[in-house]
CSV table of C-alpha atoms in Angstrom, one decimal:
chain,number,residue,atom,x,y,z
N,232,UNK,CA,196.4,191.6,22.3
N,233,UNK,CA,197.2,194.9,23.7
N,234,UNK,CA,194.1,196.1,25.8
N,235,UNK,CA,193.9,199.3,23.9
N,236,UNK,CA,193.9,197.8,20.6
N,237,UNK,CA,191.3,195.1,21.9
N,238,UNK,CA,189.0,198.0,23.2
N,239,UNK,CA,189.4,199.7,19.7
N,240,UNK,CA,188.1,196.6,18.0
N,241,UNK,CA,185.1,196.0,20.5
N,242,UNK,CA,182.0,196.5,18.9
N,243,UNK,CA,180.0,197.6,22.1
N,244,UNK,CA,182.8,200.2,22.7
N,245,UNK,CA,182.7,201.6,19.3
N,246,UNK,CA,179.1,201.7,19.2
N,247,UNK,CA,178.9,203.6,22.2
N,248,UNK,CA,181.5,206.1,21.1
N,249,UNK,CA,179.9,206.5,17.7
N,250,UNK,CA,176.7,207.3,19.5
N,251,UNK,CA,178.2,209.9,21.6
N,252,UNK,CA,179.9,211.4,18.6
N,253,UNK,CA,176.6,211.6,16.9
N,254,UNK,CA,177.5,209.4,13.9
N,255,UNK,CA,174.5,208.7,11.6
N,256,UNK,CA,173.3,205.3,11.8
N,257,UNK,CA,174.4,204.2,8.2
N,258,UNK,CA,178.1,204.9,9.2
N,259,UNK,CA,177.6,203.2,12.5
N,260,UNK,CA,176.1,200.1,10.6
N,261,UNK,CA,179.3,200.1,8.2
N,262,UNK,CA,181.7,200.7,11.1
N,263,UNK,CA,180.3,197.7,12.8
N,264,UNK,CA,180.5,195.5,9.8
N,265,UNK,CA,184.0,196.7,9.1
N,266,UNK,CA,185.2,195.8,12.5
N,267,UNK,CA,183.4,192.3,12.3
N,268,UNK,CA,185.3,191.7,8.9
N,269,UNK,CA,188.8,192.7,10.1
N,270,UNK,CA,188.8,192.0,13.9
N,271,UNK,CA,191.0,188.8,13.4
N,272,UNK,CA,193.3,190.4,10.8
N,273,UNK,CA,196.9,190.7,12.3
N,274,UNK,CA,197.7,193.6,10.1
N,275,UNK,CA,195.0,196.0,11.5
N,276,UNK,CA,196.4,195.0,15.1
N,277,UNK,CA,199.8,195.9,14.0
N,278,UNK,CA,198.7,199.2,12.4
N,279,UNK,CA,196.7,200.1,15.5
N,280,UNK,CA,199.5,199.6,17.7
N,281,UNK,CA,202.0,201.4,15.7
N,282,UNK,CA,199.8,204.3,15.2
N,283,UNK,CA,199.1,204.5,18.9
N,284,UNK,CA,202.7,204.5,19.8
N,285,UNK,CA,203.4,207.0,17.0
N,286,UNK,CA,200.6,209.6,18.6
N,287,UNK,CA,202.1,209.2,22.1
N,288,UNK,CA,205.5,210.2,20.7
N,289,UNK,CA,204.4,212.9,18.4
N,290,UNK,CA,201.7,214.7,20.3
N,291,UNK,CA,204.0,217.8,21.3
N,292,UNK,CA,205.4,218.1,17.8
N,293,UNK,CA,201.8,218.7,16.3
N,294,UNK,CA,202.4,216.6,13.4
N,295,UNK,CA,202.1,212.9,12.9
N,296,UNK,CA,204.8,212.1,10.1
N,297,UNK,CA,204.8,209.7,7.5
N,298,UNK,CA,201.5,208.1,8.2
N,299,UNK,CA,200.0,205.9,5.1
N,300,UNK,CA,197.3,207.6,2.8
N,301,UNK,CA,193.9,206.7,3.9
N,302,UNK,CA,192.2,207.3,0.5
N,303,UNK,CA,194.2,204.6,-1.3
N,304,UNK,CA,193.8,201.9,1.4
N,305,UNK,CA,190.6,201.0,3.2
N,306,UNK,CA,192.3,199.3,5.9
N,307,UNK,CA,194.4,202.5,6.8
N,308,UNK,CA,191.1,204.5,6.6
N,309,UNK,CA,189.5,202.3,9.1
N,310,UNK,CA,192.3,202.3,11.4
N,311,UNK,CA,192.2,206.1,11.5
N,312,UNK,CA,188.5,206.0,12.0
N,313,UNK,CA,188.9,203.8,15.2
N,314,UNK,CA,191.9,206.0,16.4
N,315,UNK,CA,189.5,209.0,16.1
N,316,UNK,CA,186.9,207.3,18.3
N,317,UNK,CA,189.5,206.3,20.8
N,318,UNK,CA,190.4,210.3,20.9
N,319,UNK,CA,186.7,211.0,21.5
N,320,UNK,CA,186.9,208.8,24.5
N,321,UNK,CA,190.1,210.3,25.7
N,322,UNK,CA,188.7,213.8,25.4
N,323,UNK,CA,185.6,213.0,27.1
N,324,UNK,CA,187.5,211.8,30.1
N,325,UNK,CA,189.8,214.7,30.0
N,326,UNK,CA,187.4,217.3,29.8
N,327,UNK,CA,185.3,215.7,32.6
N,328,UNK,CA,188.3,215.9,34.9
N,329,UNK,CA,188.5,219.6,33.9
N,330,UNK,CA,184.7,220.1,34.8
N,331,UNK,CA,183.8,221.2,31.3
N,332,UNK,CA,180.0,221.2,30.7
N,333,UNK,CA,179.2,217.9,28.9
N,334,UNK,CA,177.2,219.8,26.3
N,335,UNK,CA,180.4,221.6,25.4
N,336,UNK,CA,182.5,218.4,25.3
N,337,UNK,CA,180.1,216.7,23.1
N,338,UNK,CA,180.1,219.7,20.7
N,339,UNK,CA,183.8,219.8,20.7
N,340,UNK,CA,184.0,216.0,20.1
N,341,UNK,CA,181.6,216.1,17.2
N,342,UNK,CA,183.5,218.7,15.6
N,343,UNK,CA,186.8,217.1,15.9
N,344,UNK,CA,185.8,213.3,15.5
N,345,UNK,CA,182.5,213.1,13.7
N,346,UNK,CA,182.8,215.7,11.1
N,347,UNK,CA,186.0,214.0,9.5
N,348,UNK,CA,184.4,210.6,9.6
N,349,UNK,CA,181.2,212.0,7.9
N,350,UNK,CA,183.3,213.9,5.4
N,351,UNK,CA,185.4,210.8,4.5
N,352,UNK,CA,182.1,208.6,4.0
N,353,UNK,CA,180.5,211.3,1.9
N,354,UNK,CA,183.6,211.6,-0.3
N,355,UNK,CA,184.9,208.1,-0.5
N,356,UNK,CA,181.9,205.9,0.4
N,357,UNK,CA,183.8,204.0,3.0
N,358,UNK,CA,184.4,204.3,6.7
N,359,UNK,CA,187.6,206.2,7.5
N,360,UNK,CA,189.4,209.5,8.1
N,361,UNK,CA,192.5,211.2,7.0
N,362,UNK,CA,195.5,211.0,8.8
N,363,UNK,CA,196.0,214.7,9.0
N,364,UNK,CA,193.1,214.9,11.4
N,365,UNK,CA,195.4,213.8,14.2
N,366,UNK,CA,197.8,217.0,13.9
N,367,UNK,CA,197.8,219.2,16.9
N,368,UNK,CA,196.2,216.7,19.5
N,369,UNK,CA,197.7,218.8,22.3
N,370,UNK,CA,194.9,221.4,21.5
N,371,UNK,CA,192.5,218.8,22.8
N,372,UNK,CA,194.5,216.9,25.5
N,373,UNK,CA,196.4,219.8,27.1
N,374,UNK,CA,195.7,221.9,30.3
N,375,UNK,CA,193.5,224.3,28.5
N,376,UNK,CA,192.0,222.3,25.7
N,377,UNK,CA,190.4,223.5,22.4
N,378,UNK,CA,186.5,223.8,22.9
N,379,UNK,CA,183.6,224.2,20.3
N,380,UNK,CA,181.4,227.2,21.4
N,381,UNK,CA,178.8,227.8,18.8
N,382,UNK,CA,180.0,228.7,15.4
N,383,UNK,CA,183.8,228.5,16.4
N,384,UNK,CA,186.4,226.7,18.2
N,385,UNK,CA,188.7,228.3,20.6
N,386,UNK,CA,192.2,227.6,22.0
N,387,UNK,CA,194.3,229.4,24.5
N,388,UNK,CA,197.6,230.3,22.9
N,389,UNK,CA,200.2,233.3,23.0
N,390,UNK,CA,199.8,235.8,20.1
N,391,UNK,CA,202.2,235.3,17.3
N,392,UNK,CA,202.7,238.8,16.9
N,393,UNK,CA,201.8,240.3,13.5
N,394,UNK,CA,201.7,243.9,15.1
N,395,UNK,CA,201.7,246.1,17.9
N,396,UNK,CA,198.2,247.2,19.0
N,397,UNK,CA,197.5,250.4,20.8
N,398,UNK,CA,194.4,251.8,22.3
N,399,UNK,CA,193.3,255.4,22.9
N,400,UNK,CA,192.6,256.3,26.5
N,401,UNK,CA,190.2,259.0,25.3
N,402,UNK,CA,188.2,257.3,22.5
N,403,UNK,CA,189.0,253.6,22.8
N,404,UNK,CA,190.0,253.6,19.1
N,405,UNK,CA,192.7,250.8,18.2
N,406,UNK,CA,195.8,251.6,16.1
N,407,UNK,CA,197.9,248.7,14.6
N,408,UNK,CA,201.7,249.4,13.9
N,409,UNK,CA,204.0,247.2,12.1
N,410,UNK,CA,206.8,245.3,14.3
N,411,UNK,CA,210.1,246.7,13.9
N,412,UNK,CA,212.0,244.7,11.5
N,413,UNK,CA,209.2,243.0,9.7
N,414,UNK,CA,209.3,243.2,5.9
N,415,UNK,CA,206.4,244.0,3.4
N,416,UNK,CA,206.1,243.5,-0.2
N,417,UNK,CA,204.9,246.4,-2.6
N,418,UNK,CA,201.4,245.9,-1.8
N,419,UNK,CA,202.0,246.2,2.0
N,420,UNK,CA,201.6,242.5,2.7
N,421,UNK,CA,203.7,241.2,5.4
N,422,UNK,CA,206.6,238.7,4.2
N,423,UNK,CA,207.2,235.4,6.1
N,424,UNK,CA,210.5,234.7,7.5
N,425,UNK,CA,211.4,231.9,4.8
N,426,UNK,CA,210.3,234.5,1.9
N,427,UNK,CA,212.9,236.4,-0.3
N,428,UNK,CA,212.6,239.9,1.1
N,429,UNK,CA,215.0,241.5,-1.4
N,430,UNK,CA,213.7,244.9,-2.5
N,431,UNK,CA,211.0,244.7,0.2
N,432,UNK,CA,210.2,247.6,2.7
N,433,UNK,CA,211.5,247.0,6.2
N,434,UNK,CA,209.3,248.6,9.0
N,435,UNK,CA,210.6,250.5,12.0
N,436,UNK,CA,208.9,251.2,15.3
N,437,UNK,CA,210.0,253.6,17.7
N,438,UNK,CA,208.5,253.5,21.4
N,439,UNK,CA,210.7,255.9,23.1
N,440,UNK,CA,209.5,259.6,23.6
N,441,UNK,CA,206.8,259.3,20.9
N,442,UNK,CA,205.3,256.1,19.5
N,443,UNK,CA,206.3,256.2,15.9
N,444,UNK,CA,205.6,253.5,13.3
N,445,UNK,CA,203.9,252.3,10.0
N,446,UNK,CA,200.0,251.8,10.4
N,447,UNK,CA,198.4,248.3,9.2
N,448,UNK,CA,195.1,248.5,7.8
N,449,UNK,CA,193.0,245.9,5.9
N,450,UNK,CA,194.4,247.0,2.5
N,451,UNK,CA,198.0,246.5,3.9
N,452,UNK,CA,200.9,248.4,5.3
N,453,UNK,CA,201.0,252.0,4.3
N,454,UNK,CA,204.8,252.4,3.6
N,455,UNK,CA,204.6,256.1,2.7
N,456,UNK,CA,202.7,257.1,5.8
N,457,UNK,CA,204.5,257.0,9.1
N,458,UNK,CA,202.3,257.9,12.2
N,459,UNK,CA,203.1,259.3,15.6
N,460,UNK,CA,201.1,258.5,18.7
N,461,UNK,CA,201.2,260.3,22.1
N,462,UNK,CA,202.0,257.8,24.8
N,463,UNK,CA,200.1,259.7,27.3
N,464,UNK,CA,196.9,259.0,25.2
N,465,UNK,CA,197.9,255.6,23.7
N,466,UNK,CA,198.8,252.6,25.4
N,467,UNK,CA,199.9,249.3,24.1
N,468,UNK,CA,197.2,246.7,24.6
N,469,UNK,CA,198.6,243.7,22.6
N,470,UNK,CA,202.1,242.3,21.4
N,471,UNK,CA,203.8,239.3,20.5
N,472,UNK,CA,203.6,236.5,23.3
N,473,UNK,CA,200.5,238.1,25.0
N,474,UNK,CA,197.5,235.6,25.8
N,475,UNK,CA,194.7,235.5,23.3
N,476,UNK,CA,191.9,233.1,22.3
N,477,UNK,CA,192.9,231.7,19.1
N,478,UNK,CA,189.9,231.1,17.0
N,479,UNK,CA,189.4,228.1,14.7
N,480,UNK,CA,186.8,227.9,11.9
N,481,UNK,CA,185.1,224.3,11.9
N,482,UNK,CA,183.9,223.0,8.4
N,483,UNK,CA,180.1,223.4,9.2
N,484,UNK,CA,180.2,226.9,10.6
N,485,UNK,CA,177.7,229.8,10.5
N,486,UNK,CA,179.3,233.0,9.9
N,487,UNK,CA,176.4,235.4,10.2
N,488,UNK,CA,177.3,238.2,12.5
N,489,UNK,CA,174.8,237.3,15.0
N,490,UNK,CA,176.4,233.8,15.3
N,491,UNK,CA,179.8,234.9,15.5
N,492,UNK,CA,178.7,237.4,18.2
N,493,UNK,CA,177.1,234.7,20.3
N,494,UNK,CA,180.1,232.4,19.9
N,495,UNK,CA,182.5,235.1,20.9
N,496,UNK,CA,180.5,236.1,24.1
N,497,UNK,CA,180.3,232.3,25.1
N,498,UNK,CA,183.9,232.0,24.7
N,499,UNK,CA,184.5,235.1,26.8
N,500,UNK,CA,182.1,233.5,29.4
N,501,UNK,CA,183.9,230.2,29.3
N,502,UNK,CA,187.5,231.1,29.7
N,503,UNK,CA,186.7,233.7,32.5
N,504,UNK,CA,185.0,231.1,34.4
N,505,UNK,CA,187.1,227.9,33.7
N,506,UNK,CA,190.5,229.6,33.3
N,507,UNK,CA,190.4,233.1,34.9
N,508,UNK,CA,194.2,233.2,35.3
N,509,UNK,CA,194.8,233.1,31.5
N,510,UNK,CA,193.7,236.8,31.3
N,511,UNK,CA,193.2,237.0,27.5
N,512,UNK,CA,191.5,240.3,26.1
N,513,UNK,CA,191.8,239.7,22.4
N,514,UNK,CA,190.7,237.0,19.9
N,515,UNK,CA,193.0,236.1,17.1
N,516,UNK,CA,192.8,234.1,13.8
N,517,UNK,CA,194.8,233.4,10.8
N,518,UNK,CA,192.6,231.9,8.0
N,519,UNK,CA,191.5,232.0,4.5
N,520,UNK,CA,188.2,233.4,5.4
N,521,UNK,CA,190.0,236.7,6.2
N,522,UNK,CA,191.6,237.0,2.7
N,523,UNK,CA,190.9,240.4,1.3
N,524,UNK,CA,191.2,238.5,-2.2
N,525,UNK,CA,187.8,237.0,-1.3
N,526,UNK,CA,186.5,240.6,-2.5
N,527,UNK,CA,187.6,239.7,-5.9
N,528,UNK,CA,186.0,236.3,-5.9
N,529,UNK,CA,182.6,236.7,-4.2
N,530,UNK,CA,180.2,239.6,-4.2
N,531,UNK,CA,178.1,241.1,-1.4
N,532,UNK,CA,175.9,240.5,0.5
N,533,UNK,CA,178.4,237.7,2.0
N,534,UNK,CA,178.7,236.7,5.5
N,535,UNK,CA,182.3,236.1,4.9
N,536,UNK,CA,182.8,239.8,3.9
N,537,UNK,CA,180.6,241.2,6.7
N,538,UNK,CA,182.7,239.4,9.2
N,539,UNK,CA,186.0,240.8,7.5
N,540,UNK,CA,184.4,244.4,8.0
N,541,UNK,CA,183.7,243.6,11.7
N,542,UNK,CA,187.3,242.8,12.7
N,543,UNK,CA,190.9,244.2,12.3
N,544,UNK,CA,192.8,242.6,9.4
N,545,UNK,CA,196.5,242.2,8.6
N,546,UNK,CA,197.5,240.8,5.3
N,547,UNK,CA,200.1,238.2,4.5
N,548,UNK,CA,202.2,237.8,1.4
N,549,UNK,CA,202.1,233.8,1.6
N,550,UNK,CA,199.9,231.7,-0.6
N,551,UNK,CA,196.9,230.6,1.5
N,552,UNK,CA,197.3,226.9,0.7
N,553,UNK,CA,194.0,226.2,2.8
N,554,UNK,CA,192.1,224.8,-0.3
N,555,UNK,CA,191.2,221.6,1.6
N,556,UNK,CA,188.8,223.6,3.9
N,557,UNK,CA,187.1,225.1,0.8
N,558,UNK,CA,187.2,221.9,-1.5
N,559,UNK,CA,187.2,219.1,1.1
N,560,UNK,CA,190.3,217.3,-0.4
N,561,UNK,CA,193.7,216.8,1.3
N,562,UNK,CA,195.3,217.3,-2.1
N,563,UNK,CA,194.1,220.3,-4.1
N,564,UNK,CA,194.1,219.8,-8.1
N,565,UNK,CA,192.4,222.6,-10.0
N,566,UNK,CA,191.5,220.4,-12.8
N,567,UNK,CA,189.5,217.9,-10.9
N,568,UNK,CA,188.3,220.3,-7.8
N,569,UNK,CA,184.5,220.6,-7.4
N,570,UNK,CA,182.7,223.7,-8.6
N,571,UNK,CA,179.7,223.2,-6.4
N,572,UNK,CA,179.4,226.5,-4.6
N,573,UNK,CA,179.8,229.9,-5.6
N,574,UNK,CA,183.0,230.2,-3.5
N,575,UNK,CA,184.5,227.3,-5.4
N,576,UNK,CA,183.9,228.6,-8.7
N,577,UNK,CA,185.0,231.9,-8.0
N,578,UNK,CA,188.3,230.8,-6.6
N,579,UNK,CA,189.0,228.3,-9.3
N,580,UNK,CA,188.4,231.3,-11.7
N,581,UNK,CA,190.6,233.5,-9.7
N,582,UNK,CA,193.6,231.0,-9.6
N,583,UNK,CA,193.2,230.1,-13.3
N,584,UNK,CA,193.9,233.7,-14.0
N,585,UNK,CA,197.4,233.0,-12.2
N,586,UNK,CA,196.4,235.1,-9.1
N,587,UNK,CA,197.6,234.3,-5.5
N,588,UNK,CA,195.0,233.7,-2.9
N,589,UNK,CA,196.8,235.3,0.1
N,590,UNK,CA,196.7,234.4,3.8
N,591,UNK,CA,195.3,236.9,6.3
N,592,UNK,CA,195.1,237.2,10.1
N,593,UNK,CA,192.6,239.2,12.3
N,594,UNK,CA,192.2,240.3,15.8
N,595,UNK,CA,189.2,241.5,17.8
N,596,UNK,CA,189.2,242.9,21.3
N,597,UNK,CA,186.7,241.4,23.8
N,598,UNK,CA,185.5,245.0,24.3
N,599,UNK,CA,184.1,245.1,20.9
N,600,UNK,CA,182.2,242.0,20.6
N,601,UNK,CA,178.9,243.1,22.3
N,602,UNK,CA,178.3,245.7,19.5
N,603,UNK,CA,179.9,243.6,16.7
N,604,UNK,CA,179.1,245.2,13.5
N,605,UNK,CA,180.3,246.2,10.2
N,606,UNK,CA,182.8,249.1,10.6
């Protein structure tokens, strides 16, 4: 038996990793029983080895293609759970080498490993995890790994560039201007490169003697409103390829402004101490939680809407397709989706009226975190 596979099927090793991840005792007990039951099963040895090989080959492509569905086969589900526990061990060693605080390491491991195992247990009643949790493993095993710091997780990654951002030398005010050549629909939402842009508005951006472009606001691009900025007053502070801290929203997050502020400040401190050479000065995020369509779905007071009002938003014309984060399923079916929360009920009613739930991106400069508040 391969040493790694043997270690994955070792009850003492799994118990230690499960305790490190903070898995509840009923899940730990069921895990030990499942290992005992399947340890001598040749098929599980083969599945584990094939998956381990696939992980090593696919890490940099960010996606593990063609893995069997976990929900329909308890053996596959168990394999993915064991692989997640192995990932927890690898993350612990990797973060220790980078001298990351053990408390931050454990918090990150609990978000990446324990949460999907607990979700699978609550949804299906058996030990397991979905295969898509193994996507983007380089976020956790790379030179500047993803870390959970309070409410959010963070990753050091160059900005994808939805706009150029300019800052006034006098007032500190920010202006967002559309990138030259980007297309926008009639509602001012940015079109993606794979979308049909026939009849859409194409933005221009002139950076010569005068900065001249189309402003982006939370409601979308203003196609009838070109803006001129004096380059002696306005300097560019963010463009495509610049270093940012990419923010990720864990399943169990607290979105109160005080919790968001605390997390942002912790992230600034962490990266300045551990990776000072990176030099990011902005947070960035693309997520369903920033979609302006939420204002048609839920009513104030709402932490989601308060956070939107405290950051800079950029609308996208694409369908969000992030329903698994709202409903907890890898495949979304409106007819069978749960209606347990106000958000779930509101979104389903919104979609049933043939509306599109759009993507959205946000940025936030480090300089505005301390005073984070509704604009």
